[in-house]
mmCIF file of C-alpha atoms and ligand atoms in Angstrom:
data_model
loop_
_atom_site.group_PDB
_atom_site.id
_atom_site.type_symbol
_atom_site.label_atom_id
_atom_site.label_comp_id
_atom_site.label_asym_id
_atom_site.label_seq_id
_atom_site.Cartn_x
_atom_site.Cartn_y
_atom_site.Cartn_z
ATOM 1 C CA MET A 15 -10.959 14.121 9.214
ATOM 2 C CA LYS A 16 -13.504 15.712 6.918
ATOM 3 C CA ILE A 17 -14.222 13.695 3.712
ATOM 4 C CA PRO A 18 -15.541 15.921 0.708
ATOM 5 C CA ASP A 19 -18.708 14.812 -1.314
ATOM 6 C CA LEU A 20 -17.059 12.611 -3.905
ATOM 7 C CA LYS A 21 -20.015 11.418 -5.799
ATOM 8 C CA GLY A 22 -19.923 7.818 -5.038
ATOM 9 C CA GLY A 23 -16.210 7.761 -6.255
ATOM 10 C CA GLU A 24 -16.645 9.661 -9.490
ATOM 11 C CA LEU A 25 -14.311 12.246 -7.807
ATOM 12 C CA LEU A 26 -11.229 11.303 -5.860
ATOM 13 C CA PRO A 27 -8.810 13.359 -3.874
ATOM 14 C CA LEU A 28 -5.631 13.010 -5.624
ATOM 15 C CA VAL A 29 -2.435 13.810 -4.115
ATOM 16 C CA GLU A 30 -0.179 12.935 -7.043
ATOM 17 C CA SER A 31 0.364 10.596 -9.876
ATOM 18 C CA PHE A 32 3.546 9.566 -11.486
ATOM 19 C CA TYR A 33 5.093 6.701 -13.471
ATOM 20 C CA THR A 34 7.837 5.132 -11.857
ATOM 21 C CA ILE A 35 9.240 1.678 -10.537
ATOM 22 C CA GLN A 36 7.563 -0.060 -7.757
ATOM 23 C CA GLY A 37 10.212 -0.287 -4.856
ATOM 24 C CA GLU A 38 8.846 -2.699 -2.279
ATOM 25 C CA GLY A 39 7.239 -5.992 -1.879
ATOM 26 C CA TYR A 40 6.376 -8.738 -4.274
ATOM 27 C CA ASN A 41 6.133 -6.216 -7.281
ATOM 28 C CA THR A 42 9.540 -4.716 -6.638
ATOM 29 C CA GLY A 43 11.312 -3.687 -9.744
ATOM 30 C CA LYS A 44 8.191 -3.388 -11.982
ATOM 31 C CA ALA A 45 7.172 -0.254 -13.883
ATOM 32 C CA ALA A 46 3.914 1.188 -12.705
ATOM 33 C CA TYR A 47 1.684 4.265 -12.602
ATOM 34 C CA PHE A 48 1.083 5.351 -8.981
ATOM 35 C CA ILE A 49 -2.250 7.116 -8.072
ATOM 36 C CA ARG A 50 -1.901 8.399 -4.539
ATOM 37 C CA LEU A 51 -5.195 9.231 -3.061
ATOM 38 C CA GLY A 52 -5.331 11.686 0.138
ATOM 39 C CA GLY A 53 -7.055 10.791 3.175
ATOM 40 C CA CYS A 54 -5.823 8.564 5.960
ATOM 41 C CA ASP A 55 -6.808 8.464 9.880
ATOM 42 C CA VAL A 56 -4.292 5.513 10.780
ATOM 43 C CA GLY A 57 -1.656 7.961 12.131
ATOM 44 C CA CYS A 58 1.494 5.894 11.709
ATOM 45 C CA SER A 59 4.314 8.102 13.584
ATOM 46 C CA TRP A 60 6.855 7.072 10.824
ATOM 47 C CA CYS A 61 4.571 7.647 7.906
ATOM 48 C CA ASP A 62 6.376 8.998 4.905
ATOM 49 C CA VAL A 63 3.304 10.643 3.208
ATOM 50 C CA LYS A 64 1.954 12.682 6.156
ATOM 51 C CA GLU A 65 0.796 15.446 3.547
ATOM 52 C CA SER A 66 -1.579 12.905 2.289
ATOM 53 C CA TRP A 67 -3.581 12.559 5.395
ATOM 54 C CA ASN A 68 -5.842 15.340 5.220
ATOM 55 C CA PRO A 69 -8.213 14.787 2.116
ATOM 56 C CA SER A 70 -9.490 18.355 2.025
ATOM 57 C CA LEU A 71 -5.931 19.595 1.031
ATOM 58 C CA HIS A 72 -6.293 17.581 -2.264
ATOM 59 C CA PRO A 73 -8.918 18.852 -4.712
ATOM 60 C CA PRO A 74 -11.305 16.129 -5.956
ATOM 61 C CA VAL A 75 -10.206 14.846 -9.446
ATOM 62 C CA SER A 76 -12.626 13.115 -11.893
ATOM 63 C CA TYR A 77 -11.682 9.544 -12.097
ATOM 64 C CA ILE A 78 -11.851 9.904 -15.913
ATOM 65 C CA LYS A 79 -8.984 12.587 -15.777
ATOM 66 C CA ILE A 80 -7.038 10.170 -13.490
ATOM 67 C CA ILE A 81 -7.458 7.387 -16.141
ATOM 68 C CA GLU A 82 -6.612 9.544 -19.075
ATOM 69 C CA ASP A 83 -3.317 10.612 -17.361
ATOM 70 C CA ALA A 84 -2.591 6.899 -16.604
ATOM 71 C CA ILE A 85 -3.157 5.972 -20.337
ATOM 72 C CA ALA A 86 -0.984 8.886 -21.425
ATOM 73 C CA SER A 87 1.778 7.502 -19.266
ATOM 74 C CA GLY A 88 2.359 4.634 -21.348
ATOM 75 C CA SER A 89 2.165 2.179 -18.282
ATOM 76 C CA ARG A 90 0.306 -0.933 -18.237
ATOM 77 C CA SER A 91 0.279 -1.389 -14.412
ATOM 78 C CA ILE A 92 -1.350 0.817 -11.832
ATOM 79 C CA VAL A 93 -0.560 1.052 -7.846
ATOM 80 C CA ILE A 94 -3.329 2.711 -6.177
ATOM 81 C CA THR A 95 -1.948 3.993 -2.895
ATOM 82 C CA GLY A 96 -2.534 6.563 -0.360
ATOM 83 C CA GLY A 97 -3.251 7.700 2.422
ATOM 84 C CA GLU A 98 -5.596 5.030 2.688
ATOM 85 C CA PRO A 99 -7.196 4.459 -0.808
ATOM 86 C CA LEU A 100 -9.955 2.405 0.706
ATOM 87 C CA SER A 101 -11.317 5.421 2.324
ATOM 88 C CA TYR A 102 -13.306 5.753 -1.088
ATOM 89 C CA PRO A 103 -15.479 3.627 -3.259
ATOM 90 C CA LEU A 104 -13.082 2.461 -5.979
ATOM 91 C CA ASP A 105 -15.230 0.520 -8.056
ATOM 92 C CA LYS A 106 -15.673 3.172 -10.858
ATOM 93 C CA LEU A 107 -12.114 3.756 -10.909
ATOM 94 C CA CYS A 108 -11.053 -0.024 -11.001
ATOM 95 C CA LYS A 109 -13.692 -0.956 -13.656
ATOM 96 C CA ALA A 110 -12.505 1.857 -15.889
ATOM 97 C CA LEU A 111 -8.836 0.978 -15.573
ATOM 98 C CA LYS A 112 -9.655 -2.707 -16.192
ATOM 99 C CA ASP A 113 -11.752 -1.518 -19.354
ATOM 100 C CA ASN A 114 -8.549 -0.030 -20.435
ATOM 101 C CA GLY A 115 -6.397 -3.201 -19.979
ATOM 102 C CA PHE A 116 -4.479 -2.154 -16.959
ATOM 103 C CA GLU A 117 -3.279 -4.622 -14.120
ATOM 104 C CA ILE A 118 -4.199 -3.035 -10.850
ATOM 105 C CA PHE A 119 -2.136 -3.385 -7.492
ATOM 106 C CA LEU A 120 -3.549 -1.894 -4.270
ATOM 107 C CA GLU A 121 -1.511 -0.871 -1.282
ATOM 108 C CA THR A 122 -3.621 -0.678 1.922
ATOM 109 C CA SER A 123 -3.677 -0.749 5.606
ATOM 110 C CA GLY A 124 -6.977 -2.893 5.253
ATOM 111 C CA SER A 125 -8.657 -0.633 7.900
ATOM 112 C CA LYS A 126 -11.582 0.386 5.589
ATOM 113 C CA PRO A 127 -13.947 -1.795 3.586
ATOM 114 C CA VAL A 128 -12.821 -3.189 0.318
ATOM 115 C CA SER A 129 -14.215 -1.811 -2.876
ATOM 116 C CA GLY A 130 -12.798 -2.077 -6.313
ATOM 117 C CA ILE A 131 -11.320 -4.854 -8.184
ATOM 118 C CA PHE A 132 -7.539 -5.682 -8.129
ATOM 119 C CA ASP A 133 -5.008 -8.086 -9.644
ATOM 120 C CA TRP A 134 -2.865 -7.820 -6.564
ATOM 121 C CA ILE A 135 -3.482 -6.579 -2.954
ATOM 122 C CA CYS A 136 -0.669 -5.831 -0.579
ATOM 123 C CA LEU A 137 -1.954 -5.453 2.877
ATOM 124 C CA SER A 138 0.000 -3.646 5.138
ATOM 125 C CA PRO A 139 -1.430 -3.886 8.772
ATOM 126 C CA LYS A 140 -0.944 -1.113 11.261
ATOM 127 C CA LYS A 141 -1.422 -1.653 15.070
ATOM 128 C CA LYS A 142 -3.143 1.773 15.510
ATOM 129 C CA LYS A 143 -6.025 0.864 13.275
ATOM 130 C CA PRO A 144 -5.958 -2.892 12.319
ATOM 131 C CA PRO A 145 -7.542 -4.527 9.307
ATOM 132 C CA LEU A 146 -11.068 -5.378 8.950
ATOM 133 C CA ASN A 147 -11.879 -8.891 8.773
ATOM 134 C CA ASN A 148 -12.826 -8.986 5.076
ATOM 135 C CA ILE A 149 -9.505 -8.115 3.808
ATOM 136 C CA TYR A 150 -7.378 -10.956 5.070
ATOM 137 C CA PRO A 151 -8.533 -13.718 2.636
ATOM 138 C CA LEU A 152 -8.186 -11.370 -0.304
ATOM 139 C CA ALA A 153 -4.512 -10.452 0.404
ATOM 140 C CA SER A 154 -1.998 -11.497 -2.170
ATOM 141 C CA GLU A 155 0.800 -10.109 -0.108
ATOM 142 C CA LEU A 156 1.167 -9.374 3.624
ATOM 143 C CA LYS A 157 3.896 -6.546 4.092
ATOM 144 C CA VAL A 158 4.521 -5.884 7.740
ATOM 145 C CA ILE A 159 6.655 -2.855 8.813
ATOM 146 C CA ILE A 160 9.197 -3.789 11.255
ATOM 147 C CA GLU A 161 10.124 -0.809 13.562
ATOM 148 C CA LYS A 162 10.849 -2.733 16.873
ATOM 149 C CA GLU A 163 11.581 -6.327 17.610
ATOM 150 C CA GLU A 164 8.121 -6.659 19.208
ATOM 151 C CA ASP A 165 6.552 -6.095 15.640
ATOM 152 C CA PHE A 166 7.431 -9.673 14.760
ATOM 153 C CA LEU A 167 4.737 -10.882 16.964
ATOM 154 C CA TRP A 168 2.378 -8.314 15.129
ATOM 155 C CA ALA A 169 3.544 -9.929 11.913
ATOM 156 C CA GLU A 170 2.763 -13.503 13.070
ATOM 157 C CA THR A 171 -0.681 -12.401 14.458
ATOM 158 C CA ASN A 172 -1.533 -11.260 11.040
ATOM 159 C CA ARG A 173 0.026 -14.206 9.255
ATOM 160 C CA LYS A 174 -2.502 -16.505 11.004
ATOM 161 C CA ARG A 175 -5.322 -14.624 9.233
ATOM 162 C CA VAL A 176 -4.189 -14.461 5.550
ATOM 163 C CA ASN A 177 -4.783 -17.249 2.998
ATOM 164 C CA GLU A 178 -1.948 -19.796 2.473
ATOM 165 C CA LYS A 179 -0.878 -18.540 -0.825
ATOM 166 C CA CYS A 180 -0.204 -15.119 0.519
ATOM 167 C CA ARG A 181 3.397 -13.895 0.096
ATOM 168 C CA LEU A 182 4.728 -12.718 3.384
ATOM 169 C CA TYR A 183 7.363 -9.775 3.768
ATOM 170 C CA LEU A 184 8.878 -8.026 6.566
ATOM 171 C CA GLN A 185 9.988 -4.345 5.678
ATOM 172 C CA PRO A 186 12.398 -2.188 8.063
ATOM 173 C CA GLU A 187 10.916 1.152 8.882
ATOM 174 C CA TRP A 188 13.096 3.360 7.063
ATOM 175 C CA SER A 189 14.334 5.728 9.727
ATOM 176 C CA ARG A 190 15.460 2.622 11.779
ATOM 177 C CA ARG A 191 16.598 0.384 9.031
ATOM 178 C CA GLU A 192 20.298 0.278 10.100
ATOM 179 C CA ILE A 193 19.255 -0.583 13.560
ATOM 180 C CA ILE A 194 16.609 -3.085 12.887
ATOM 181 C CA LEU A 195 17.930 -4.874 9.948
ATOM 182 C CA PRO A 196 20.282 -7.350 11.534
ATOM 183 C CA ALA A 197 17.163 -8.643 13.689
ATOM 184 C CA ILE A 198 14.961 -8.979 10.507
ATOM 185 C CA ILE A 199 17.645 -10.822 8.602
ATOM 186 C CA SER A 200 18.232 -13.217 11.665
ATOM 187 C CA TYR A 201 14.405 -13.590 11.959
ATOM 188 C CA VAL A 202 13.890 -14.346 8.261
ATOM 189 C CA LYS A 203 16.666 -16.965 8.422
ATOM 190 C CA SER A 204 14.912 -18.867 11.339
ATOM 191 C CA ASN A 205 11.383 -18.332 9.736
ATOM 192 C CA PRO A 206 11.885 -18.557 5.872
ATOM 193 C CA ALA A 207 8.349 -18.435 5.206
ATOM 194 C CA TRP A 208 9.081 -14.591 5.311
ATOM 195 C CA SER A 209 11.093 -12.581 2.956
ATOM 196 C CA ILE A 210 12.632 -9.003 3.343
ATOM 197 C CA SER A 211 11.072 -6.157 1.565
ATOM 198 C CA LEU A 212 13.258 -3.201 1.104
ATOM 199 C CA GLN A 213 12.231 0.407 -0.064
ATOM 200 C CA THR A 214 14.598 0.042 -3.181
ATOM 201 C CA HIS A 215 13.042 3.242 -4.668
ATOM 202 C CA LYS A 216 14.540 5.214 -1.904
ATOM 203 C CA TYR A 217 17.979 3.536 -2.283
ATOM 204 C CA ILE A 218 18.080 4.555 -6.078
ATOM 205 C CA ASN A 219 16.499 7.988 -5.341
ATOM 206 C CA ILE A 220 13.213 7.594 -7.425
ATOM 207 C CA PRO A 221 9.804 8.553 -6.280
HETATM 208 S S1 SF4 B 58 -1.590 3.664 7.045
HETATM 209 FE FE1 SF4 B 58 -0.114 4.316 5.475
HETATM 210 S S2 SF4 B 58 -0.785 6.354 4.865
HETATM 211 FE FE2 SF4 B 58 -1.766 6.024 6.686
HETATM 212 S S3 SF4 B 58 -0.709 6.818 8.410
HETATM 213 FE FE3 SF4 B 58 0.081 4.598 8.036
HETATM 214 S S4 SF4 B 58 1.897 4.659 6.620
HETATM 215 FE FE4 SF4 B 58 0.714 6.606 6.486
#
């Protein structure tokens, strides 16, 4: 994966940005402006944003321009997602967002070092490229995608590493949701520290 010169985070490869409703995890139902950055080398087979993987397909955009568009949206909350957004230094972007009064939510696999400041970190660990150690104590929310029953073990392995206040979610992999949901429901009933996260934006057909 070729990463362009991004001048220490002054430029970021922007795939898309849009104002919508957060569909999954703890902040489900909240209005939020999404900033999707390109570049991810994790390679999940079921990834629904494969077009984001190659950062060179997404021209670098000034973080100032990203923030101007966020302000114009009228949103007060930002979701920084990808791709893997921690592929880039996010300090400049986050500081400027905070200076403009936004609350910032991060969606990450945790496979790159943390940069930036966030009000909420959603850690979604992937077996193909597990999280680095430093993200676990920072995670506000652990969201594990369940594709097969063996993924419950992966969920518990990660649960042992997050802080005790971290919210715990199991989310069905979208293409297998009808097959795997009964097992998730049964698991959560037996292990009520976990909750179910559904990709509600897909059910109501919004981005
Ligand atoms: S970590 Fe996220 S963006 Fe990267 S391949 Fe997996 S699902 Fe896609």
